[in-house]
Tab-separated table of C-alpha atoms and ligand atoms in Angstrom:
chain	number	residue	atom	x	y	z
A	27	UNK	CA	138.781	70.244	-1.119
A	28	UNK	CA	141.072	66.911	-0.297
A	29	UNK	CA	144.206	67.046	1.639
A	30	UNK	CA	146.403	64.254	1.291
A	31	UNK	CA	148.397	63.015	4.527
A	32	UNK	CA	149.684	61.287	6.960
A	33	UNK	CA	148.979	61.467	10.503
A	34	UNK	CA	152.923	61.551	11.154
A	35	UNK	CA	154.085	63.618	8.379
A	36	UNK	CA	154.927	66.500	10.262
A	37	UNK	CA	154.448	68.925	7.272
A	38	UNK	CA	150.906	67.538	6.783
A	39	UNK	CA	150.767	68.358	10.682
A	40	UNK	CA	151.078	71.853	9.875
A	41	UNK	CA	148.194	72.044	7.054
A	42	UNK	CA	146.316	69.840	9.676
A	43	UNK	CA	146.542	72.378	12.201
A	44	UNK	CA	145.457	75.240	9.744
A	45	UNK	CA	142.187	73.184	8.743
A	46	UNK	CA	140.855	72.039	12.182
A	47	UNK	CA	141.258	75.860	13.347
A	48	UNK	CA	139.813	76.874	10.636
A	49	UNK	CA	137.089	74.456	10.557
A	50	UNK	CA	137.566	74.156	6.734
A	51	UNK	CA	135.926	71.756	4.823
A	52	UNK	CA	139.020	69.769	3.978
A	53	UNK	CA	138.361	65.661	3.323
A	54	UNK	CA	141.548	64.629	4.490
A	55	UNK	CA	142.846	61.373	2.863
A	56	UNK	CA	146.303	59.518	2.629
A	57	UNK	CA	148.464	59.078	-0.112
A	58	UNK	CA	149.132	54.844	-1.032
A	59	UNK	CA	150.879	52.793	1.866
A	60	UNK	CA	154.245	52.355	1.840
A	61	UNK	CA	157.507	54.308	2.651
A	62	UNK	CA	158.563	56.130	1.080
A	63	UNK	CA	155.371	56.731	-0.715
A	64	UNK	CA	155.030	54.941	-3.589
A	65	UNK	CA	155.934	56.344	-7.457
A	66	UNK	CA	151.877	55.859	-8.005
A	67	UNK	CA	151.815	58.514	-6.069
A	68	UNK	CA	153.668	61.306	-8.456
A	69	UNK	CA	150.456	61.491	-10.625
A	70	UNK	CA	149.039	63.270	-7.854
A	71	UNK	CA	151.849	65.015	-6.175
A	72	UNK	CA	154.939	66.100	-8.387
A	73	UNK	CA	157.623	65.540	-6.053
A	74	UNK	CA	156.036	62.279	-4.622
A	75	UNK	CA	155.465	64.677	-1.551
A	76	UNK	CA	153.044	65.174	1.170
A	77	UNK	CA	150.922	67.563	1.621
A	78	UNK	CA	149.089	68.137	-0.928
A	79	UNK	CA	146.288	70.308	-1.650
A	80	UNK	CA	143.637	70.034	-4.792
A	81	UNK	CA	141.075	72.395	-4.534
A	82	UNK	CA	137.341	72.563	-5.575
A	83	UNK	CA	138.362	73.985	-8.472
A	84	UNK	CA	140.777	70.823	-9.054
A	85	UNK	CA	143.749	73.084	-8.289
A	86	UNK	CA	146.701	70.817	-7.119
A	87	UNK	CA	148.705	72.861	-4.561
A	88	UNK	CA	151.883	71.649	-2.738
A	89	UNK	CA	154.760	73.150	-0.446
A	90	UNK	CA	152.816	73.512	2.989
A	91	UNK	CA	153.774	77.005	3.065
A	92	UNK	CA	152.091	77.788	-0.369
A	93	UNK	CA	148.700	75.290	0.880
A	94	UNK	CA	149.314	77.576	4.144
A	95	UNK	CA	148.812	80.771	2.206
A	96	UNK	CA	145.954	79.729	-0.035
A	97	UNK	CA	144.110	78.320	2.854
A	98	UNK	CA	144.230	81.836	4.898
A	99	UNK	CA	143.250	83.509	1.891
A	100	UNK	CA	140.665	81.152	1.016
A	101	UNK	CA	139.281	80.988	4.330
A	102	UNK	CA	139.796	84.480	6.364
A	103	UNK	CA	136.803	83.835	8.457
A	104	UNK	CA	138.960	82.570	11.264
A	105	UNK	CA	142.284	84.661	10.385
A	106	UNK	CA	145.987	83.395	11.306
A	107	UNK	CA	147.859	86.254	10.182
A	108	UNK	CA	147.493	89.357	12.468
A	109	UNK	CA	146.021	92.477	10.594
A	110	UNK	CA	149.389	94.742	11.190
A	111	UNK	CA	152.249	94.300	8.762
A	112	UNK	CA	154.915	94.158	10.714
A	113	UNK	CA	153.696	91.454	13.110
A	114	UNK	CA	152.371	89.427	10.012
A	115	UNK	CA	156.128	89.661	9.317
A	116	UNK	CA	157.086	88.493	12.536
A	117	UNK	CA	154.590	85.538	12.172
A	118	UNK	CA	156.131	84.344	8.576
A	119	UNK	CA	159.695	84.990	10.037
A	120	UNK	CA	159.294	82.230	12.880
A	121	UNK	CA	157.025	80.017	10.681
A	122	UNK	CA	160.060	79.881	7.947
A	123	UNK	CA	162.766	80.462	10.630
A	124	UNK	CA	160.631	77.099	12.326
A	125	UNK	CA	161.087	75.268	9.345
A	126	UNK	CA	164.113	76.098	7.658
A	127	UNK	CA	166.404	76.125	10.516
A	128	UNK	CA	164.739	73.633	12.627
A	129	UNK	CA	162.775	71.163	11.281
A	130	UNK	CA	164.746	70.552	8.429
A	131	UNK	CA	167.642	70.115	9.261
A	132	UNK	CA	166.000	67.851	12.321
A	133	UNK	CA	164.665	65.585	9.468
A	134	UNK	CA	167.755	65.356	7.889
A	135	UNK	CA	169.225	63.982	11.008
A	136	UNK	CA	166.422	61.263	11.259
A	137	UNK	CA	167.542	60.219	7.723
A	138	UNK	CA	171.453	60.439	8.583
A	139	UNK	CA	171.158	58.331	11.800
A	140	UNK	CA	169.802	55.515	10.675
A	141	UNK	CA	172.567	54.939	7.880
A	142	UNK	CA	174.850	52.620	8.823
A	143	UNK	CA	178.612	54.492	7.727
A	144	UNK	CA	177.751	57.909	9.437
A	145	UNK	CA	178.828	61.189	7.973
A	146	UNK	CA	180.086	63.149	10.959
A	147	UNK	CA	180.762	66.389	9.305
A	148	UNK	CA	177.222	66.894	7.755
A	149	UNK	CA	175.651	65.838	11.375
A	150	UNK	CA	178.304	68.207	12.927
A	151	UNK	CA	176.733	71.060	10.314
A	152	UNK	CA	172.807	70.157	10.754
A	153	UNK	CA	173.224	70.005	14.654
A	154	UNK	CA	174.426	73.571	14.768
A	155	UNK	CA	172.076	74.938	12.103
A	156	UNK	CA	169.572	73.731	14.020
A	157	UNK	CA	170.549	75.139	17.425
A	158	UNK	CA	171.179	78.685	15.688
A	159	UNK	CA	167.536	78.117	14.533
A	160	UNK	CA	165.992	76.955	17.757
A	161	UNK	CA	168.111	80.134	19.500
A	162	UNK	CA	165.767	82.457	17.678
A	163	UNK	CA	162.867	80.327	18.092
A	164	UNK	CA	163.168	81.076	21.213
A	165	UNK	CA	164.011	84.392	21.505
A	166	UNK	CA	160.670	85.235	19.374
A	167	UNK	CA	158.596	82.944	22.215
A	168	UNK	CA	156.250	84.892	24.538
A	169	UNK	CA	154.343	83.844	27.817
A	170	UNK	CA	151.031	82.285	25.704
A	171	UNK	CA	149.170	80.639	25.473
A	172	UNK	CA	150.394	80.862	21.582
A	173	UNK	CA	153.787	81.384	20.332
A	174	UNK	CA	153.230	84.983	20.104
A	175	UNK	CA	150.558	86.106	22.511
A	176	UNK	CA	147.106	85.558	23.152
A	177	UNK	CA	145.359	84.516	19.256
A	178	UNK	CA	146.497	81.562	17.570
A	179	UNK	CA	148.933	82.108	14.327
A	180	UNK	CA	150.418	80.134	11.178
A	181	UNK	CA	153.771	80.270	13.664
A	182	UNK	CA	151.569	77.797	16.376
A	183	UNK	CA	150.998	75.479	12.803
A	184	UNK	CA	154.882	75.159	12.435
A	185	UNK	CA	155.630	75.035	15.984
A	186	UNK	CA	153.574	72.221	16.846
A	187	UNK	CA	154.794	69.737	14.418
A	188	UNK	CA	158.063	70.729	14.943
A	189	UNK	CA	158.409	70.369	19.045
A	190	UNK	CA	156.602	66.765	18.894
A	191	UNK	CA	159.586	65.734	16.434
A	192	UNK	CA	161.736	66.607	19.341
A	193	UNK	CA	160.524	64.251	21.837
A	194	UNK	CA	161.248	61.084	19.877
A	195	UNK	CA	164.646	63.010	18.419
A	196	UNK	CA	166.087	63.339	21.898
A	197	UNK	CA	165.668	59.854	22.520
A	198	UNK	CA	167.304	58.628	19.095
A	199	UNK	CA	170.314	60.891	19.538
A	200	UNK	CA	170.828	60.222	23.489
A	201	UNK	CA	170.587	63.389	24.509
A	202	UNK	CA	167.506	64.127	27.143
A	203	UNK	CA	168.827	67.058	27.893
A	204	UNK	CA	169.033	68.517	23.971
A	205	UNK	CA	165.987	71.635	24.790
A	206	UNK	CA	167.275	72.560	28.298
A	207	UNK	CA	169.142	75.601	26.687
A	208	UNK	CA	165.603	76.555	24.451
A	209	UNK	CA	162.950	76.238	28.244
A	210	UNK	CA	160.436	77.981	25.499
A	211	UNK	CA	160.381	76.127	22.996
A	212	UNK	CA	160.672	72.979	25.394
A	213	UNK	CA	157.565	74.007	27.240
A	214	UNK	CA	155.695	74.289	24.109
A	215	UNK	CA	154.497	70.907	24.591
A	216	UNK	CA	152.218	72.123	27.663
A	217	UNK	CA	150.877	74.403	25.890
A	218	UNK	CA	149.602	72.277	23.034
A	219	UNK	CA	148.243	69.627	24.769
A	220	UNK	CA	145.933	72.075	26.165
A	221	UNK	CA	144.752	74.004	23.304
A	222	UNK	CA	142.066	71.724	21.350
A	223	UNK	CA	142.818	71.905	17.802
A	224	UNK	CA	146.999	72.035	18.256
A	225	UNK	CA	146.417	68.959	20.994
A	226	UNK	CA	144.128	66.810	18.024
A	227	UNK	CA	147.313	67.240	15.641
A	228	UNK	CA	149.702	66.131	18.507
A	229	UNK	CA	147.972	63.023	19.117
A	230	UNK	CA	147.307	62.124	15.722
A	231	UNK	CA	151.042	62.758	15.585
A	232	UNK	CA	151.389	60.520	18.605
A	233	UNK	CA	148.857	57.648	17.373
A	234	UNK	CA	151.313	58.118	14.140
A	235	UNK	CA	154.136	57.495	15.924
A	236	UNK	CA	153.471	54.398	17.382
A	237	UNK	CA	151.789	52.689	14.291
A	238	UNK	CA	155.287	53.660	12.570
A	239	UNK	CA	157.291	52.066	15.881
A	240	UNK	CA	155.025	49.312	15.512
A	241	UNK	CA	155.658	48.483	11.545
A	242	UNK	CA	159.291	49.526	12.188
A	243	UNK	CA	159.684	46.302	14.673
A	244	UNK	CA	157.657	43.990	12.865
A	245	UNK	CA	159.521	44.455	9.320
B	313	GSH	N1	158.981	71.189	1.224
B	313	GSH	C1	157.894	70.262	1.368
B	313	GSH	C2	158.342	69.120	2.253
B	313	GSH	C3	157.313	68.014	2.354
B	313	GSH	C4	157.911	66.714	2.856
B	313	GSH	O1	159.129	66.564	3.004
B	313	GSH	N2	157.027	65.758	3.099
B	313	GSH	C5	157.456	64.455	3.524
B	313	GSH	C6	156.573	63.936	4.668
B	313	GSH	S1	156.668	64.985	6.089
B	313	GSH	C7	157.302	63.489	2.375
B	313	GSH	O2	156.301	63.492	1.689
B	313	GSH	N3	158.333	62.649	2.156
B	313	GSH	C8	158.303	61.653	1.127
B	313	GSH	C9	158.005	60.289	1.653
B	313	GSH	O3	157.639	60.142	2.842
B	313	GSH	O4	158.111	59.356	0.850
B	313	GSH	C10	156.672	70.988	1.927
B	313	GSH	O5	156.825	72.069	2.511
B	313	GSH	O6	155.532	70.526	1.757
């Protein structure tokens, strides 16, 4: 199986968590330089998006929650949905609530801030979506050392991703104080840093990060 992504692409994040803790036998490779990702690329990927997933059968899969799906089916050895319906519900709900009503609309933001003529009512709209979202985040969050309870679930795959946006997100839109009202979600970080699989996927995040700070001064 091959896995196109990028170290920083937080939705290849998420796939990257699944495969380390499920020590699958996914050769991860990246899609062509550039940003965005070059129109070469849409002979792989039909939206030009990452991830991407083509299995050994030459199956190409996109949407990271569809890869998410086929890789717990496809590898159940190390299982990240509980056996119980109702808290395999509960897992999908904050995975999709994680990246519906928070990332998203976080990534959007990323996009709007950096044009120059701002559009102050569709900020004024994704800001609020994505507190709503990060209020039920956080209601959902337990003690740990995962987002809900002791064994590791697809919810710790979106959650991870999503909280290291937030670091370099505060900073862009001057607000340090942005997760005070979410302690949770905000403490997330420790968490992660100490768990070895979610920690490899921060700091490939991180190593991202500053390769992309890096190009982003030099162009
Ligand atoms: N809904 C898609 C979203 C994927 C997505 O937006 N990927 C970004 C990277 S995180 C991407 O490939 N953007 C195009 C680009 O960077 O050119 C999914 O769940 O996989």
């Amino acid at each position: 199986m091959k896995l196109y992504s990028r170290p920083l692409s937080p939705y290849s994040s998420i796939i990257r968590c699944i495969a380390y803790y499920k020590q699958a036998p996914i050769k991860i490779v990246a899609p062509p330089p550039g940003f965005p990702i070059p129109e070469e690329f849409r002979a792989i990927s039909p939206f030009n998006r990452i991830p991407v997933l083509i299995t050994g059968s030459g199956l190409t899969i996109v949407e990271a929650s569809v890869i998410a799906e086929y890789l717990e089916e496809h590898f159940p050895e190390r299982p990240l949905l509980p056996v119980d319906s109702r808290d395999r519900a509960i897992v999908r709900m904050m995975a999709r609530a994680t990246e519906l009503e928070v990332l998203a609309p976080v990534m959007e933001l990323f996009e709007l801030f950096h044009l120059k003529s701002k559009d102050d009512a569709r900020i004024n709209k994704l800001f609020k979506q994505m507190e709503v979202g990060l209020t039920e985040v956080e209601k959902r969050l337990g003690q740990g050392p995962y987002a809900l309870g002791e064994e590791m679930t697809l919810a710790d795959a979106w959650l991870t991703p999503t909280r290291f946006v937030f670091n370099n997100f505060r900073d862009m839109v001057g607000r340090p104080d942005l997760l005070d009202p979410y302690p949770q979600f905000d403490a997330l970080q420790q968490r992660i840093v100490q768990d070895p699989v979610l920690s490899l996927v921060w700091y490939e995040m991180a190593d991202g990060l500053k390769i992309f700070l890096g190009e982003l001064e030099s162009a």
